[in-house]
Short mmCIF file of C-alpha atoms in Angstrom, two decimals:
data_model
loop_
_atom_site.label_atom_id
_atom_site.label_comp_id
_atom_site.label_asym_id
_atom_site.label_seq_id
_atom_site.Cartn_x
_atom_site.Cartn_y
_atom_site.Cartn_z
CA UNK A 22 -28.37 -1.15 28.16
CA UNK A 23 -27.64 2.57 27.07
CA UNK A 24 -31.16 3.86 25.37
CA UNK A 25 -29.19 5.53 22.67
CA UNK A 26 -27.03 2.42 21.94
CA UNK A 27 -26.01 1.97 18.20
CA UNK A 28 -26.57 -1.41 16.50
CA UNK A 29 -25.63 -2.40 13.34
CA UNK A 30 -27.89 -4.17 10.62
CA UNK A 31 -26.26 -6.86 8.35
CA UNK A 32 -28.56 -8.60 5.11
CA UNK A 33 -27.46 -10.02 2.02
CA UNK A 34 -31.22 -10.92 0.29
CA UNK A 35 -32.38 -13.12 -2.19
CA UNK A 36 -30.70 -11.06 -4.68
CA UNK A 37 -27.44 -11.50 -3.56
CA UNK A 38 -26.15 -8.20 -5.12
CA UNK A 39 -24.37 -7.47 -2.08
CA UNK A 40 -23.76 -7.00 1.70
CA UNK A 41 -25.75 -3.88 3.32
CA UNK A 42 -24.75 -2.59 6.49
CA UNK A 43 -26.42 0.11 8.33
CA UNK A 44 -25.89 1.52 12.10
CA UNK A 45 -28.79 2.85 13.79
CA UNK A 46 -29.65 4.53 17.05
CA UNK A 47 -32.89 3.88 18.42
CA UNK A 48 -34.60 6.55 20.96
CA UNK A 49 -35.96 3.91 23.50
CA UNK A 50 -35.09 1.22 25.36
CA UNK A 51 -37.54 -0.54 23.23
CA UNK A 52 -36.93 0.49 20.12
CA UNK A 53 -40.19 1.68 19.05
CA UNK A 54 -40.55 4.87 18.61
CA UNK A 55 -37.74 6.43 15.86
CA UNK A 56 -34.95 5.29 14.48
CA UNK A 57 -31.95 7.29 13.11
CA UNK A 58 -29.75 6.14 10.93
CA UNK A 59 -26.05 7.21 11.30
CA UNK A 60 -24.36 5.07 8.39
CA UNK A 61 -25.70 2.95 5.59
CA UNK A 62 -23.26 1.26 2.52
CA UNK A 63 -23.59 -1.84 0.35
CA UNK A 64 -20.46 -3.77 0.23
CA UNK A 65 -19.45 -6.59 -2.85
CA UNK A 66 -19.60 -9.90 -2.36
CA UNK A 67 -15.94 -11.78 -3.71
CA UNK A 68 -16.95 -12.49 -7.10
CA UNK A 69 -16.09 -16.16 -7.04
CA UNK A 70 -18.59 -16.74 -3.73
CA UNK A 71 -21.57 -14.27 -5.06
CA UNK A 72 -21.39 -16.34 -8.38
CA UNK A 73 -21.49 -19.60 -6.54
CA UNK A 74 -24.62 -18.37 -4.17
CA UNK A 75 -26.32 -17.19 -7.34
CA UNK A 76 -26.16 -21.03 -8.80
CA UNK A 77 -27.39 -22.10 -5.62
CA UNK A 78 -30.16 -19.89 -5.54
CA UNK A 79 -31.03 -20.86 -8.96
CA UNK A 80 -30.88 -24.96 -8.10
CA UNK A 81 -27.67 -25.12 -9.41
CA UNK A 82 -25.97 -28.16 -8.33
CA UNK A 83 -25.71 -30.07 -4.98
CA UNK A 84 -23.93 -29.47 -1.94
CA UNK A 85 -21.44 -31.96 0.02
CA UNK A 86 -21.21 -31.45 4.05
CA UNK A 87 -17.71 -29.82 3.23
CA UNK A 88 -18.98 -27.24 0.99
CA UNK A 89 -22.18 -26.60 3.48
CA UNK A 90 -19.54 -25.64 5.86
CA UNK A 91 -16.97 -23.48 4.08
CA UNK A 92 -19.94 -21.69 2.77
CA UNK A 93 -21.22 -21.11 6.00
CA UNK A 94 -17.39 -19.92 7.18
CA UNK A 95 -16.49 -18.20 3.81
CA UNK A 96 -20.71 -15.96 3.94
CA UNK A 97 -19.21 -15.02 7.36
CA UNK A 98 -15.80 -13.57 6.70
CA UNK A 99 -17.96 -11.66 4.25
CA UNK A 100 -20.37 -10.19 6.66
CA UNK A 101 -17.46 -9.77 8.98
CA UNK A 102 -15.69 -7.79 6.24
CA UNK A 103 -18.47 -5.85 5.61
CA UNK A 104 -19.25 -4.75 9.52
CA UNK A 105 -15.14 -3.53 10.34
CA UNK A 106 -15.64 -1.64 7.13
CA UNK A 107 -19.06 0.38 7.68
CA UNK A 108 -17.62 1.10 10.94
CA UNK A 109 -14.04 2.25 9.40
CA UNK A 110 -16.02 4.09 6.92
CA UNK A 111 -18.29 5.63 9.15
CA UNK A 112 -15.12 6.89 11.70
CA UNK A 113 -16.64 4.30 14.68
CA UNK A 114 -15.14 1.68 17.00
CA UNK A 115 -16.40 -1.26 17.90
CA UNK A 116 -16.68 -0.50 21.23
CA UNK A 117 -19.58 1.40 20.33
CA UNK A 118 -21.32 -0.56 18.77
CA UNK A 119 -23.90 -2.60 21.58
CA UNK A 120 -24.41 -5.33 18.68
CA UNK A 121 -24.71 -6.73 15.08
CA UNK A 122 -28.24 -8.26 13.99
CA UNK A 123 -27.05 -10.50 11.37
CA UNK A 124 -29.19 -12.31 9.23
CA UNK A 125 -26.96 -14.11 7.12
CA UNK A 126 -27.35 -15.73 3.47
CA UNK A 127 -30.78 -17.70 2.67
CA UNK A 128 -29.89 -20.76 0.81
CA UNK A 129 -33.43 -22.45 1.34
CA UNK A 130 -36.76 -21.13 2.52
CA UNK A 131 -39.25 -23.93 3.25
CA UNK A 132 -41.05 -23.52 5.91
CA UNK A 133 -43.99 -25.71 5.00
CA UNK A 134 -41.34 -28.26 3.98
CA UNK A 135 -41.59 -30.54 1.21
CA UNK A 136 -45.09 -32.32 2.08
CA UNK A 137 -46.92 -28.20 2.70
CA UNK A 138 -47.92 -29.10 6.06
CA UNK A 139 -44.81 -27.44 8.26
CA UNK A 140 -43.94 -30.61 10.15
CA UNK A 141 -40.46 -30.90 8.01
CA UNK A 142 -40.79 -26.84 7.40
CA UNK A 143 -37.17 -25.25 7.67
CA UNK A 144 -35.03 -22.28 6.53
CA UNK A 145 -31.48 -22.01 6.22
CA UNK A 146 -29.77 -19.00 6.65
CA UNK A 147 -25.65 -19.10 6.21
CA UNK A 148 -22.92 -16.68 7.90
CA UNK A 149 -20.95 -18.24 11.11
CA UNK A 150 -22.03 -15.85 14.09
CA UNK A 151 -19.43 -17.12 15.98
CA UNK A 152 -17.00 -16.26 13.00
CA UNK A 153 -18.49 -12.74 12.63
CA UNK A 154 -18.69 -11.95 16.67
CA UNK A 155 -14.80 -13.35 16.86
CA UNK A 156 -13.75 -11.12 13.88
CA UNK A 157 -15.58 -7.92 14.85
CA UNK A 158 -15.13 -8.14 18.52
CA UNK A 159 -18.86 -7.46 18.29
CA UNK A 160 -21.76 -9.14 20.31
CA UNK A 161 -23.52 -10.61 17.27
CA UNK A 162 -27.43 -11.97 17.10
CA UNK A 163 -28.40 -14.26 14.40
CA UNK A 164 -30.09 -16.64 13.10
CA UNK A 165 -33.71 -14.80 13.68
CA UNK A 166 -35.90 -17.17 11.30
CA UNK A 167 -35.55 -20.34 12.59
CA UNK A 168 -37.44 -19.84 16.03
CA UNK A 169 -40.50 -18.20 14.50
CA UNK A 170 -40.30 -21.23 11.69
CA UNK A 171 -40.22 -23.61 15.01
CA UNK A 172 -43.58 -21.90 16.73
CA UNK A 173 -45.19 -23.24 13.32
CA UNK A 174 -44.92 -19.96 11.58
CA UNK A 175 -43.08 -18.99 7.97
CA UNK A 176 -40.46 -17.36 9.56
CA UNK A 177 -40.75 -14.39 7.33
CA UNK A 178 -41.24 -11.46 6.98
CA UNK A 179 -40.17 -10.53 10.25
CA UNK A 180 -40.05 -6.54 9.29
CA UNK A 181 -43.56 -5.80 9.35
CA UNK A 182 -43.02 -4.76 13.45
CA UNK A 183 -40.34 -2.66 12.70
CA UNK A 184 -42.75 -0.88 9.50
CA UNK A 185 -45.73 -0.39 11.78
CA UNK A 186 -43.60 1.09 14.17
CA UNK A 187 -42.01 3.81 11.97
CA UNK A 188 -44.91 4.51 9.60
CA UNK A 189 -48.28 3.85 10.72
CA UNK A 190 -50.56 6.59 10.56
CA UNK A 191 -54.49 6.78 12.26
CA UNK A 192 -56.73 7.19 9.74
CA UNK A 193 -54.84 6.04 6.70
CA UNK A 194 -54.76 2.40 5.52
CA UNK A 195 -51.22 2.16 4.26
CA UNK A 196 -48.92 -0.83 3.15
CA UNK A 197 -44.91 -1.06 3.34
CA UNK A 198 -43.83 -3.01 -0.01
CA UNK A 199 -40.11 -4.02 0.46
CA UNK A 200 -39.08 -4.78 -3.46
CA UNK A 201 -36.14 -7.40 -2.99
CA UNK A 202 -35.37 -10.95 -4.71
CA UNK A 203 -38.65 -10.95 -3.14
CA UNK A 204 -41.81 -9.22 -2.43
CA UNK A 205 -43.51 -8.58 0.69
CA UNK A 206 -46.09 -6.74 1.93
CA UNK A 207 -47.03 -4.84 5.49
CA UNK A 208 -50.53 -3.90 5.51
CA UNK A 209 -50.83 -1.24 8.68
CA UNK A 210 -54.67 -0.22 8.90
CA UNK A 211 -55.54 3.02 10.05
CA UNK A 212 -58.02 2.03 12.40
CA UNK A 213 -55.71 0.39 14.79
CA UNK A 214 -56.34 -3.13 13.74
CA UNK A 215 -53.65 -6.24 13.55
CA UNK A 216 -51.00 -5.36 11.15
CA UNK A 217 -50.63 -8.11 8.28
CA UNK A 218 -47.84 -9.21 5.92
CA UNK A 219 -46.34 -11.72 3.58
CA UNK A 220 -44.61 -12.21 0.53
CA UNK A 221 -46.23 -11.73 -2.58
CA UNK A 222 -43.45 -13.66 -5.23
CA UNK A 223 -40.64 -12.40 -7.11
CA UNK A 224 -39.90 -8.74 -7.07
CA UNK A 225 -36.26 -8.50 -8.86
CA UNK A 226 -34.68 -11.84 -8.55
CA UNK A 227 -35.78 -13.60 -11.61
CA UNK A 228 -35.44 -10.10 -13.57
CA UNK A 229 -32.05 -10.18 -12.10
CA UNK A 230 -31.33 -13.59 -13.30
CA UNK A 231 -32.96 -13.06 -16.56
CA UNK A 232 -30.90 -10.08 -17.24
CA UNK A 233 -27.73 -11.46 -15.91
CA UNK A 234 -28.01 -14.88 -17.77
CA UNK A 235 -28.69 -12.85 -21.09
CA UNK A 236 -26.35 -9.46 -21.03
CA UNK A 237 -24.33 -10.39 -18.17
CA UNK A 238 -25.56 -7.13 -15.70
CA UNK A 239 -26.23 -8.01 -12.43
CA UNK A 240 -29.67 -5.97 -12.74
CA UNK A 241 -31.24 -4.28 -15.21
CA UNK A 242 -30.76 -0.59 -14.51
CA UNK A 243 -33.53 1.37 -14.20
CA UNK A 244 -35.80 -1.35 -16.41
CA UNK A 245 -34.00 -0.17 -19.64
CA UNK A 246 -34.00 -3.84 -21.00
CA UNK A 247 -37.66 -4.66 -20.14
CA UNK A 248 -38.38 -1.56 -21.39
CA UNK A 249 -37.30 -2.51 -24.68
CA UNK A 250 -39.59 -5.18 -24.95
CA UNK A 251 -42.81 -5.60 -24.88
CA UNK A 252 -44.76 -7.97 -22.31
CA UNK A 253 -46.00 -11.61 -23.51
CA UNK A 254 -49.58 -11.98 -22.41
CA UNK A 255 -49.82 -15.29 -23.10
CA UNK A 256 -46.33 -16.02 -21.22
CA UNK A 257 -47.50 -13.35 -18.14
CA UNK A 258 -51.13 -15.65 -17.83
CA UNK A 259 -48.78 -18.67 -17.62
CA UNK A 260 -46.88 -17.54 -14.91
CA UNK A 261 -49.18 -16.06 -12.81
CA UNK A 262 -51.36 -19.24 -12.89
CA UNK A 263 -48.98 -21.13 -10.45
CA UNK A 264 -51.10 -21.93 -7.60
CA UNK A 265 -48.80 -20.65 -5.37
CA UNK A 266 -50.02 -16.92 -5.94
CA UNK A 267 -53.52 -17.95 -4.82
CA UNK A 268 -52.46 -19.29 -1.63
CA UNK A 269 -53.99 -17.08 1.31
CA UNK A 270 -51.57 -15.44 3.74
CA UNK A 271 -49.36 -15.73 6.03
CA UNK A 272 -46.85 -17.40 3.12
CA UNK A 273 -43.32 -17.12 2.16
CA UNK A 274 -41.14 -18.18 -0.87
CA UNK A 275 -38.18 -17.36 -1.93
CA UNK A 276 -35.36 -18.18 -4.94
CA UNK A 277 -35.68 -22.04 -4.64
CA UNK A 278 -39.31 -22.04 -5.66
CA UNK A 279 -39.03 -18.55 -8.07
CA UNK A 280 -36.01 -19.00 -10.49
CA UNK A 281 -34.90 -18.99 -13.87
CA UNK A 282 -35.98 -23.52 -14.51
CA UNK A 283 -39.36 -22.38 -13.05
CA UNK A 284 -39.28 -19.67 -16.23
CA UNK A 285 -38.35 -21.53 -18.58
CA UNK A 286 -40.77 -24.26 -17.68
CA UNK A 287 -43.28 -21.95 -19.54
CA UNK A 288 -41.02 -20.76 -22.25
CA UNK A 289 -42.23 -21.83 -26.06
CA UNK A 290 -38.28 -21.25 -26.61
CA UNK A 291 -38.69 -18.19 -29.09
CA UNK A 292 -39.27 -15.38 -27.16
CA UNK A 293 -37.15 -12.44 -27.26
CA UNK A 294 -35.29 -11.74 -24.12
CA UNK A 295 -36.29 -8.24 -23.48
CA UNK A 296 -40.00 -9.64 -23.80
CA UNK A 297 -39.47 -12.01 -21.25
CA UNK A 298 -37.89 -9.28 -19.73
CA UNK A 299 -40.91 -7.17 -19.91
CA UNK A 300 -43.33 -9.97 -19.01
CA UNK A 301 -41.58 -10.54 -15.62
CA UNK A 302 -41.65 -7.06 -14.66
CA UNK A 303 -45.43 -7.13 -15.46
CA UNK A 304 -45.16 -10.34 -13.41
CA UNK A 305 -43.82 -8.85 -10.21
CA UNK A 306 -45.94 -5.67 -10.62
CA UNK A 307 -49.46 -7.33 -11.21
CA UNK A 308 -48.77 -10.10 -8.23
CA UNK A 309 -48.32 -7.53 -6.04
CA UNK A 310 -51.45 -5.33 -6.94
CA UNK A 311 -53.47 -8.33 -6.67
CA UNK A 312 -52.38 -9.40 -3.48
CA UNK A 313 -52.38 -5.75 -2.11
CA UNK A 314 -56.06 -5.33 -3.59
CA UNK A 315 -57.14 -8.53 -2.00
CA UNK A 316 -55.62 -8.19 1.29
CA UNK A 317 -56.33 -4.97 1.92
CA UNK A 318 -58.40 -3.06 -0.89
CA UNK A 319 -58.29 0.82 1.06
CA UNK A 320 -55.02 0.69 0.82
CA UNK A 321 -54.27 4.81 0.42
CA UNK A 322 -50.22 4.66 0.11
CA UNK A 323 -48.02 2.02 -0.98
CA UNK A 324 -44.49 2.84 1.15
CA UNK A 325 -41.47 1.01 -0.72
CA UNK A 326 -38.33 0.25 -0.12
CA UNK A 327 -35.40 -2.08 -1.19
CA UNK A 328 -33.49 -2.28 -4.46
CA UNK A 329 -37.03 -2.39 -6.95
CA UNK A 330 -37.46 1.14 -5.70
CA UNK A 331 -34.40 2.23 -7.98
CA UNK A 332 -36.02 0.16 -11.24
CA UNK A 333 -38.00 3.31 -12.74
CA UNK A 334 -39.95 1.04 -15.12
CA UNK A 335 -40.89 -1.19 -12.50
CA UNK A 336 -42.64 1.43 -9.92
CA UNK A 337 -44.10 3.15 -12.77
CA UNK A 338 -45.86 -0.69 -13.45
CA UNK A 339 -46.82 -0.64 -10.00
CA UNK A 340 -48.60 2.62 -10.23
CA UNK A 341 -50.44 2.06 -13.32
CA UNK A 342 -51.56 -1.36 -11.47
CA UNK A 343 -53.00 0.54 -8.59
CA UNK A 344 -54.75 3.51 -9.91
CA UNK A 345 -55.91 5.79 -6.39
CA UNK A 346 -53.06 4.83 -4.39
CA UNK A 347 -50.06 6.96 -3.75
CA UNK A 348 -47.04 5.00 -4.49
CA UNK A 349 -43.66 5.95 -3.22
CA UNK A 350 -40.56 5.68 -1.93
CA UNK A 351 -39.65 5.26 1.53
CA UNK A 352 -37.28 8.65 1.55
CA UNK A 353 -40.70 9.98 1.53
CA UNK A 354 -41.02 9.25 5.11
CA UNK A 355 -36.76 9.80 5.95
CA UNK A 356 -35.73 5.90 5.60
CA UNK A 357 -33.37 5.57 2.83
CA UNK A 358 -34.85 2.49 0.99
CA UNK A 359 -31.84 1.07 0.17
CA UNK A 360 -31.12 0.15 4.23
CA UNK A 361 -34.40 0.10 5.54
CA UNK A 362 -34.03 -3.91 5.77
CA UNK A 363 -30.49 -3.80 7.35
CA UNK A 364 -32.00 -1.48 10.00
CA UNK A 365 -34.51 -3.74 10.54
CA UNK A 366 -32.31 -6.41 11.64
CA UNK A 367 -30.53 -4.01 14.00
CA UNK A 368 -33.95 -3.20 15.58
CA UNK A 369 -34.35 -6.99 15.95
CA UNK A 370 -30.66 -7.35 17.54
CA UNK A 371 -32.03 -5.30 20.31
CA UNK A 372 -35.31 -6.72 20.48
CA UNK A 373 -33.53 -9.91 21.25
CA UNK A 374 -31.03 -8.47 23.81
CA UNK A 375 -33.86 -6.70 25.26
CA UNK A 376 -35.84 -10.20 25.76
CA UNK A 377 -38.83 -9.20 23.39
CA UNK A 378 -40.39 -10.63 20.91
CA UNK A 379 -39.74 -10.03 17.52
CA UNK A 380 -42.29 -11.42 15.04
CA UNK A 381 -45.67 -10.66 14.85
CA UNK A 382 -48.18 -13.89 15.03
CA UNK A 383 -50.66 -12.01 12.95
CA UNK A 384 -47.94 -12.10 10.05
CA UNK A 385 -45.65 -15.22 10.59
CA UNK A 386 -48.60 -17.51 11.61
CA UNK A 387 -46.59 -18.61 14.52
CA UNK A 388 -48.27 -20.02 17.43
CA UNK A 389 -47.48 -16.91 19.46
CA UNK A 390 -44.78 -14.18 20.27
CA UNK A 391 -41.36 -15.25 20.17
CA UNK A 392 -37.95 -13.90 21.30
CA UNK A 393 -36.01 -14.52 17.85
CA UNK A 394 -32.28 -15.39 17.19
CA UNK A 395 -29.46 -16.80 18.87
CA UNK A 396 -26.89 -14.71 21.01
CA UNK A 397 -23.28 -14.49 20.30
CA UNK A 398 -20.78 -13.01 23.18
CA UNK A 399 -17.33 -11.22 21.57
#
């Protein structure tokens, strides 16, 4: 395997706001040390699918063994779509590209399952590999989650490796906050010991819903409609009394346990919707400080990436939340924050292909190191 091989990193996330690609080159045959990004680019979702994966996402309706399947076929042509156009766009063939790390659409995320003690624990990520390797002429690994879920861990987040990697520093406790549908968390600790993460709860998804249900955006740019309201207390207590936030790491969630029912299940029915707006901005910003504070409470510099990053309102919140700690932007550190997750699945392509492991017990809660994914041949 050539040390300077490119990969390319496919995600759609909880959000489902679109497909982001991103080809990286990695300085060592383990993929450890830096990581270079040559291309990165969000690509649209067909309108008609992206609507129907927000329902889902929001426990819209049921699905028949027919529509599991096209949905798994149609999620693929996407991501297929999406990888022959980063590399037309970015002036490569596939022939040099080594692999795709997909990791395909998350319709479900339980892995304690529905009794919370991880015998019936699943996830359930769509996107054909198959399809995408026969379309791209690409070797294609997917399917990371399901192996770590297997081993008795959560199955998520599986970046933290890839974060302590890139931006640990000795002597400075520092944590990687990706801001997606979903929060999580990478705790690196200066002194060397075991890096940590998990998810913390929403981050944009339900003010994504919110704001799309209400004014029809996709997202509400840079907080402008929570920043027209002003944040419920009473509504904010409510919400973060769900016993979920108290749970102690490692945990996961995602859209089928965080969505707009689970709102409005502590709505009075009057509120204004740029309060509620508001109130779930100070939701996503006060869950994390807690669990940051209470996970690791030297924390010198918050690092974050994904979509959030962009929501001005929202990492001003953050900041006010965490008075003494630095928080900013992975660009910062020379990872755009809008691909840092897509490279991240590229890293874990080659991970695979390089027969390493690719979650970390210490997050997951798996019952050891695991070689993640499933292989794909063109």
């Amino acid at each position: 395997m050539a040390a300077h091989a490119l990969y390319l990193g496919l995600i759609s996330g909880t959000s489902v706001d679109g497909i982001d690609a991103a080809i990286v080159q990695f300085d060592d045959d383990h993929g450890l040390c830096r990581a270079a990004m040559r291309f990165g680019r969000t690509y649209p979702w067909e309108a008609a699918l992206q609507a129907r994966l927000v329902a889902l996402g929001q426990q819209a309706g049921a699905l028949t063994l027919d529509d599991l399947g096209e949905l798994d076929t149609r999620i693929a042509d996407g991501f297929a779509d999406a990888a022959c156009r980063a590399l037309a766009d970015a002036g490569l063939a596939a022939s040099e590209v080594a692999a795709i790390g997909s990791h395909g659409q998350t319709l479900r995320h339980r892995p304690l399952g529905r009794g919370g003690d991880g015998r019936d624990g699943f996830t359930l990520q769509l996107g054909d590999p198959s399809r995408i390797a026969e379309r791209t002429g690409i070797l294609t690994v997917a399917d990371f989650r399901r192996r770590d879920v297997a081993a008795g861990g959560h199955g998520a987040p599986l970046l933290p490796a890839l974060h302590a990697a890139l931006l640990h520093a000795d002597g400075e406790d520092r944590a990687v906050l990706n801001l997606g549908g979903i929060g999580n968390l990478t705790l690196l600790p200066g002194d060397g010991a075991a890096v940590r993460g998990f998810d913390t709860g929403p981050a944009n998804g339900l003010m994504d819903a919110w704001c799309q249900r209400h004014t029809g955006a996709a997202f509400d740019r840079d907080g402008a409609l929570a920043a027209g309201g002003r944040v419920d207390a009473a509504l904010l207590e409510r919400l973060r009394a769900d016993p979920w936030f108290a749970l102690p790491p490692p945990k996961s969630t995602g859209r089928d346990q965080f969505h707009l029912d689970w709102v409005g299940a502590a709505l009075r029915g009057d509120e204004a919707v740029a309060d509620v707006q508001a109130t779930l901005l100070a939701l996503s910003a006060l869950t994390i400080a807690d669990a940051l504070r209470a996970a690791q409470p030297g924390t010198a510099r918050l690092i974050a990436c994904g979509g959030g990053v962009h929501n001005a309102a929202l990492t001003r919140a953050l900041a006010d939340a965490l008075p003494g700690v630095t928080v900013e932007s992975s660009a910062a550190h020379g990872l755009d924050p809008d691909y840092v997750e897509a490279m991240g699945f590229a890293w874990l392509a080659r991970r695979t292909l390089l027969g390493l492991p690719g979650n970390l017990p210490s997050v997951t809660g798996a019952a050891g190191p695991r070689i993640l994914g499933g292989i794909y041949p063109a």
